[in-house]
Amino acid sequence: MSDSGPDGGYYWCLRHQRVESGADLCAAKYRLGPYASKADAEQALQRVSERNEEWDAENARWTGEQG
């Protein structure tokens, strides 16, 4: 997959807090993605938060911690 243009996907830029695509891309270390749509990229931080909560809960179950 190419890193440029809508065919290369949409990215959430952690540095600028916006969706980027095409030639308007920050360095990879500042991006989440690629996502298939602009709407998916706009939800990137919410998805990261939800996944982190799921993984924390799974880790707690795995280690027998009560939370």
mmCIF file of C-alpha atoms in Angstrom:
data_model
loop_
_atom_site.group_PDB
_atom_site.id
_atom_site.type_symbol
_atom_site.label_atom_id
_atom_site.label_comp_id
_atom_site.label_asym_id
_atom_site.label_seq_id
_atom_site.Cartn_x
_atom_site.Cartn_y
_atom_site.Cartn_z
ATOM 1 C CA MET A 1 0.000 0.000 0.000
ATOM 2 C CA SER A 2 1.274 3.426 -0.894
ATOM 3 C CA ASP A 3 1.696 6.120 1.747
ATOM 4 C CA SER A 4 0.197 8.814 -0.457
ATOM 5 C CA GLY A 5 -3.258 9.748 -1.682
ATOM 6 C CA PRO A 6 -6.632 8.351 -0.715
ATOM 7 C CA ASP A 7 -5.568 5.044 -2.283
ATOM 8 C CA GLY A 8 -2.818 4.960 0.345
ATOM 9 C CA GLY A 9 -5.357 5.512 3.088
ATOM 10 C CA TYR A 10 -6.120 8.141 5.641
ATOM 11 C CA TYR A 11 -4.069 8.732 8.765
ATOM 12 C CA TRP A 12 -4.655 10.441 12.101
ATOM 13 C CA CYS A 13 -1.788 12.827 12.842
ATOM 14 C CA LEU A 14 -0.927 12.880 16.541
ATOM 15 C CA ARG A 15 1.105 16.037 16.062
ATOM 16 C CA HIS A 16 -1.588 18.156 14.387
ATOM 17 C CA GLN A 17 -4.696 16.315 15.659
ATOM 18 C CA ARG A 18 -6.191 15.972 12.186
ATOM 19 C CA VAL A 19 -6.735 13.527 9.347
ATOM 20 C CA GLU A 20 -4.020 13.518 6.705
ATOM 21 C CA SER A 21 -3.713 11.835 3.309
ATOM 22 C CA GLY A 22 -1.951 12.222 0.000
ATOM 23 C CA ALA A 23 1.010 14.571 -0.045
ATOM 24 C CA ASP A 24 -0.138 16.124 3.260
ATOM 25 C CA LEU A 25 1.473 13.528 5.551
ATOM 26 C CA CYS A 26 3.630 14.010 8.610
ATOM 27 C CA ALA A 27 6.388 11.538 9.423
ATOM 28 C CA ALA A 28 5.205 8.001 10.174
ATOM 29 C CA LYS A 29 6.123 8.358 13.868
ATOM 30 C CA TYR A 30 3.298 10.918 14.221
ATOM 31 C CA ARG A 31 0.592 8.912 12.402
ATOM 32 C CA LEU A 32 -1.973 6.263 13.219
ATOM 33 C CA GLY A 33 -3.281 4.253 10.309
ATOM 34 C CA PRO A 34 -3.802 3.740 7.498
ATOM 35 C CA TYR A 35 -7.586 3.780 7.652
ATOM 36 C CA ALA A 36 -9.934 3.100 4.753
ATOM 37 C CA SER A 37 -11.948 6.284 5.237
ATOM 38 C CA LYS A 38 -11.601 9.762 6.653
ATOM 39 C CA ALA A 39 -14.323 8.933 9.201
ATOM 40 C CA ASP A 40 -12.363 5.900 10.431
ATOM 41 C CA ALA A 41 -9.229 8.019 10.812
ATOM 42 C CA GLU A 42 -11.186 10.632 12.788
ATOM 43 C CA GLN A 43 -12.135 7.896 15.282
ATOM 44 C CA ALA A 44 -8.556 6.641 15.697
ATOM 45 C CA LEU A 45 -7.966 7.913 19.239
ATOM 46 C CA GLN A 46 -11.315 6.573 20.439
ATOM 47 C CA ARG A 47 -10.494 3.166 18.986
ATOM 48 C CA VAL A 48 -7.052 3.201 20.626
ATOM 49 C CA SER A 49 -8.637 4.017 23.989
ATOM 50 C CA GLU A 50 -11.231 1.248 23.644
ATOM 51 C CA ARG A 51 -8.594 -1.315 22.692
ATOM 52 C CA ASN A 52 -6.358 -0.284 25.589
ATOM 53 C CA GLU A 53 -9.264 -0.759 28.018
ATOM 54 C CA GLU A 54 -9.965 -4.207 26.549
ATOM 55 C CA TRP A 55 -6.314 -5.211 26.776
ATOM 56 C CA ASP A 56 -6.015 -3.908 30.372
ATOM 57 C CA ALA A 57 -9.086 -5.931 31.347
ATOM 58 C CA GLU A 58 -7.694 -9.028 29.645
ATOM 59 C CA ASN A 59 -4.339 -8.565 31.385
ATOM 60 C CA ALA A 60 -6.120 -8.253 34.740
ATOM 61 C CA ARG A 61 -8.056 -11.488 34.070
ATOM 62 C CA TRP A 62 -4.865 -13.232 32.980
ATOM 63 C CA THR A 63 -2.956 -12.259 36.137
ATOM 64 C CA GLY A 64 -5.944 -12.749 38.448
ATOM 65 C CA GLU A 65 -6.086 -9.109 39.503
ATOM 66 C CA GLN A 66 -9.342 -7.625 40.654
ATOM 67 C CA GLY A 67 -10.203 -4.268 39.133
#
